[in-house]
Amino acid sequence: MEKHCDSVRLHEFISKLATFVNDAMRKNTYIVLNDINLSTQMGGGRELFDELADQINNANKRRLHFKNNNKPNHYNYGEEYKDNSLIVANPQFVNEYNPYDSCASAQMIIKKVK
């Protein structure tokens, strides 16, 4: 995420999103965060999920990750999904770019409970 805006604006966005969740979001509403399973030091944003979660009250938060079939190891961020298959197959025209055929991301699922 920091690739697309400066750090100050990014942290302001996280704070505003947390305020919205705490003050205005309706009960039983979900937010699903999904990003590559890399730390911010490596171009990912996994720690930003935790920064948001730390600012949110009255919500259930689950940290999850998909097994990365394309690398010999991966970071265990919370629970691991049993299946990392793509829900929709890659369109034929993108095959020239050699896309992965499985998911390897980290997720946080937030459910407002009060």
PDB file of C-alpha atoms in Angstrom:
ATOM      1  CA  MET A   1       0.000   0.000   0.000  1.00  0.00           C
ATOM      2  CA  GLU A   2       2.853   2.378   0.681  1.00  0.00           C
ATOM      3  CA  LYS A   3       3.831   2.055  -2.975  1.00  0.00           C
ATOM      4  CA  HIS A   4       0.829   4.190  -3.907  1.00  0.00           C
ATOM      5  CA  CYS A   5       0.792   6.918  -1.241  1.00  0.00           C
ATOM      6  CA  ASP A   6       3.051   8.360   1.401  1.00  0.00           C
ATOM      7  CA  SER A   7       3.215   6.858   4.870  1.00  0.00           C
ATOM      8  CA  VAL A   8       1.454   9.773   6.591  1.00  0.00           C
ATOM      9  CA  ARG A   9      -1.594   9.568   4.312  1.00  0.00           C
ATOM     10  CA  LEU A  10      -1.697   5.794   4.666  1.00  0.00           C
ATOM     11  CA  HIS A  11      -1.737   5.914   8.472  1.00  0.00           C
ATOM     12  CA  GLU A  12      -4.379   8.687   8.364  1.00  0.00           C
ATOM     13  CA  PHE A  13      -6.542   6.428   6.178  1.00  0.00           C
ATOM     14  CA  ILE A  14      -6.156   3.535   8.631  1.00  0.00           C
ATOM     15  CA  SER A  15      -7.146   5.812  11.510  1.00  0.00           C
ATOM     16  CA  LYS A  16     -10.212   7.122   9.630  1.00  0.00           C
ATOM     17  CA  LEU A  17     -11.276   3.584   8.707  1.00  0.00           C
ATOM     18  CA  ALA A  18     -10.954   2.494  12.347  1.00  0.00           C
ATOM     19  CA  THR A  19     -13.038   5.478  13.456  1.00  0.00           C
ATOM     20  CA  PHE A  20     -15.722   4.556  10.917  1.00  0.00           C
ATOM     21  CA  VAL A  21     -15.791   0.942  12.097  1.00  0.00           C
ATOM     22  CA  ASN A  22     -15.933   1.985  15.765  1.00  0.00           C
ATOM     23  CA  ASP A  23     -18.508   4.763  15.410  1.00  0.00           C
ATOM     24  CA  ALA A  24     -20.636   4.291  12.299  1.00  0.00           C
ATOM     25  CA  MET A  25     -20.411   0.776  10.917  1.00  0.00           C
ATOM     26  CA  ARG A  26     -23.506  -1.341  11.557  1.00  0.00           C
ATOM     27  CA  LYS A  27     -23.480  -4.474  13.674  1.00  0.00           C
ATOM     28  CA  ASN A  28     -22.849  -7.737  11.745  1.00  0.00           C
ATOM     29  CA  THR A  29     -21.053  -5.930   8.921  1.00  0.00           C
ATOM     30  CA  TYR A  30     -17.822  -7.490   7.664  1.00  0.00           C
ATOM     31  CA  ILE A  31     -14.616  -6.029   6.250  1.00  0.00           C
ATOM     32  CA  VAL A  32     -12.262  -8.396   4.415  1.00  0.00           C
ATOM     33  CA  LEU A  33      -8.677  -7.209   3.971  1.00  0.00           C
ATOM     34  CA  ASN A  34      -6.535  -9.104   1.482  1.00  0.00           C
ATOM     35  CA  ASP A  35      -2.931  -8.473   0.440  1.00  0.00           C
ATOM     36  CA  ILE A  36       0.174 -10.381  -0.500  1.00  0.00           C
ATOM     37  CA  ASN A  37       1.589 -12.182   2.523  1.00  0.00           C
ATOM     38  CA  LEU A  38       4.623  -9.942   2.872  1.00  0.00           C
ATOM     39  CA  SER A  39       5.705  -7.490   5.524  1.00  0.00           C
ATOM     40  CA  THR A  40       5.871  -3.785   4.740  1.00  0.00           C
ATOM     41  CA  GLN A  41       9.661  -4.107   4.651  1.00  0.00           C
ATOM     42  CA  MET A  42       9.304  -6.386   1.614  1.00  0.00           C
ATOM     43  CA  GLY A  43       6.659  -4.362  -0.239  1.00  0.00           C
ATOM     44  CA  GLY A  44       3.593  -5.895   1.381  1.00  0.00           C
ATOM     45  CA  GLY A  45       1.234  -4.588   3.987  1.00  0.00           C
ATOM     46  CA  ARG A  46       0.566  -7.342   6.473  1.00  0.00           C
ATOM     47  CA  GLU A  47       1.501  -5.180   9.514  1.00  0.00           C
ATOM     48  CA  LEU A  48      -1.009  -2.573   8.361  1.00  0.00           C
ATOM     49  CA  PHE A  49      -3.789  -5.115   8.962  1.00  0.00           C
ATOM     50  CA  ASP A  50      -2.633  -5.353  12.572  1.00  0.00           C
ATOM     51  CA  GLU A  51      -2.379  -1.578  12.903  1.00  0.00           C
ATOM     52  CA  LEU A  52      -6.029  -1.287  11.862  1.00  0.00           C
ATOM     53  CA  ALA A  53      -7.112  -4.157  14.140  1.00  0.00           C
ATOM     54  CA  ASP A  54      -5.392  -2.538  17.133  1.00  0.00           C
ATOM     55  CA  GLN A  55      -7.519   0.591  16.668  1.00  0.00           C
ATOM     56  CA  ILE A  56     -10.869  -1.215  16.336  1.00  0.00           C
ATOM     57  CA  ASN A  57     -13.127  -1.970  19.310  1.00  0.00           C
ATOM     58  CA  ASN A  58     -16.234  -4.164  19.516  1.00  0.00           C
ATOM     59  CA  ALA A  59     -15.309  -6.380  16.582  1.00  0.00           C
ATOM     60  CA  ASN A  60     -14.143  -9.941  16.027  1.00  0.00           C
ATOM     61  CA  LYS A  61     -10.903 -10.132  14.055  1.00  0.00           C
ATOM     62  CA  ARG A  62      -9.477 -13.210  12.336  1.00  0.00           C
ATOM     63  CA  ARG A  63      -6.013 -13.394  10.838  1.00  0.00           C
ATOM     64  CA  LEU A  64      -5.648 -15.947   8.035  1.00  0.00           C
ATOM     65  CA  HIS A  65      -3.295 -16.923   5.250  1.00  0.00           C
ATOM     66  CA  PHE A  66      -3.223 -19.238   2.265  1.00  0.00           C
ATOM     67  CA  LYS A  67      -0.427 -21.757   1.787  1.00  0.00           C
ATOM     68  CA  ASN A  68       1.996 -20.497  -0.846  1.00  0.00           C
ATOM     69  CA  ASN A  69       2.506 -23.396  -3.297  1.00  0.00           C
ATOM     70  CA  ASN A  70       4.957 -21.300  -5.324  1.00  0.00           C
ATOM     71  CA  LYS A  71       7.594 -20.759  -2.622  1.00  0.00           C
ATOM     72  CA  PRO A  72       9.418 -23.233  -0.380  1.00  0.00           C
ATOM     73  CA  ASN A  73       8.156 -21.408   2.724  1.00  0.00           C
ATOM     74  CA  HIS A  74       5.789 -18.646   3.727  1.00  0.00           C
ATOM     75  CA  TYR A  75       4.842 -16.531   6.742  1.00  0.00           C
ATOM     76  CA  ASN A  76       2.167 -18.066   8.973  1.00  0.00           C
ATOM     77  CA  TYR A  77      -0.236 -15.176   9.562  1.00  0.00           C
ATOM     78  CA  GLY A  78      -2.938 -16.585  11.817  1.00  0.00           C
ATOM     79  CA  GLU A  79      -4.824 -19.668  10.690  1.00  0.00           C
ATOM     80  CA  GLU A  80      -4.046 -21.371   7.373  1.00  0.00           C
ATOM     81  CA  TYR A  81      -6.883 -22.037   4.948  1.00  0.00           C
ATOM     82  CA  LYS A  82      -7.224 -25.712   4.021  1.00  0.00           C
ATOM     83  CA  ASP A  83      -7.674 -24.875   0.331  1.00  0.00           C
ATOM     84  CA  ASN A  84      -5.825 -22.244  -1.684  1.00  0.00           C
ATOM     85  CA  SER A  85      -7.462 -22.931  -5.058  1.00  0.00           C
ATOM     86  CA  LEU A  86      -8.634 -19.966  -7.069  1.00  0.00           C
ATOM     87  CA  ILE A  87     -12.397 -19.514  -7.135  1.00  0.00           C
ATOM     88  CA  VAL A  88     -12.293 -18.342 -10.763  1.00  0.00           C
ATOM     89  CA  ALA A  89      -9.789 -19.705 -13.278  1.00  0.00           C
ATOM     90  CA  ASN A  90      -7.288 -17.295 -14.798  1.00  0.00           C
ATOM     91  CA  PRO A  91      -8.513 -16.045 -18.183  1.00  0.00           C
ATOM     92  CA  GLN A  92      -6.642 -17.662 -21.066  1.00  0.00           C
ATOM     93  CA  PHE A  93      -5.175 -14.356 -22.300  1.00  0.00           C
ATOM     94  CA  VAL A  94      -3.204 -13.792 -19.058  1.00  0.00           C
ATOM     95  CA  ASN A  95      -1.396 -17.143 -19.240  1.00  0.00           C
ATOM     96  CA  GLU A  96       1.429 -15.534 -21.210  1.00  0.00           C
ATOM     97  CA  TYR A  97       2.347 -13.734 -17.958  1.00  0.00           C
ATOM     98  CA  ASN A  98       2.622 -17.025 -16.017  1.00  0.00           C
ATOM     99  CA  PRO A  99       0.238 -16.101 -13.198  1.00  0.00           C
ATOM    100  CA  TYR A 100      -0.015 -18.271 -10.120  1.00  0.00           C
ATOM    101  CA  ASP A 101      -2.874 -20.743 -10.172  1.00  0.00           C
ATOM    102  CA  SER A 102      -3.414 -20.639  -6.400  1.00  0.00           C
ATOM    103  CA  CYS A 103      -3.860 -17.963  -3.762  1.00  0.00           C
ATOM    104  CA  ALA A 104      -0.951 -17.086  -1.454  1.00  0.00           C
ATOM    105  CA  SER A 105      -2.224 -13.986   0.325  1.00  0.00           C
ATOM    106  CA  ALA A 106      -2.811 -12.927   3.908  1.00  0.00           C
ATOM    107  CA  GLN A 107      -6.246 -11.859   5.074  1.00  0.00           C
ATOM    108  CA  MET A 108      -7.909 -10.237   8.013  1.00  0.00           C
ATOM    109  CA  ILE A 109     -11.657 -10.559   8.453  1.00  0.00           C
ATOM    110  CA  ILE A 110     -13.304  -8.039  10.772  1.00  0.00           C
ATOM    111  CA  LYS A 111     -16.910  -8.432  11.961  1.00  0.00           C
ATOM    112  CA  LYS A 112     -18.575  -5.607  13.874  1.00  0.00           C
ATOM    113  CA  VAL A 113     -20.324  -7.126  16.903  1.00  0.00           C
ATOM    114  CA  LYS A 114     -21.647  -4.053  18.831  1.00  0.00           C
TER     115      LYS A 114
END
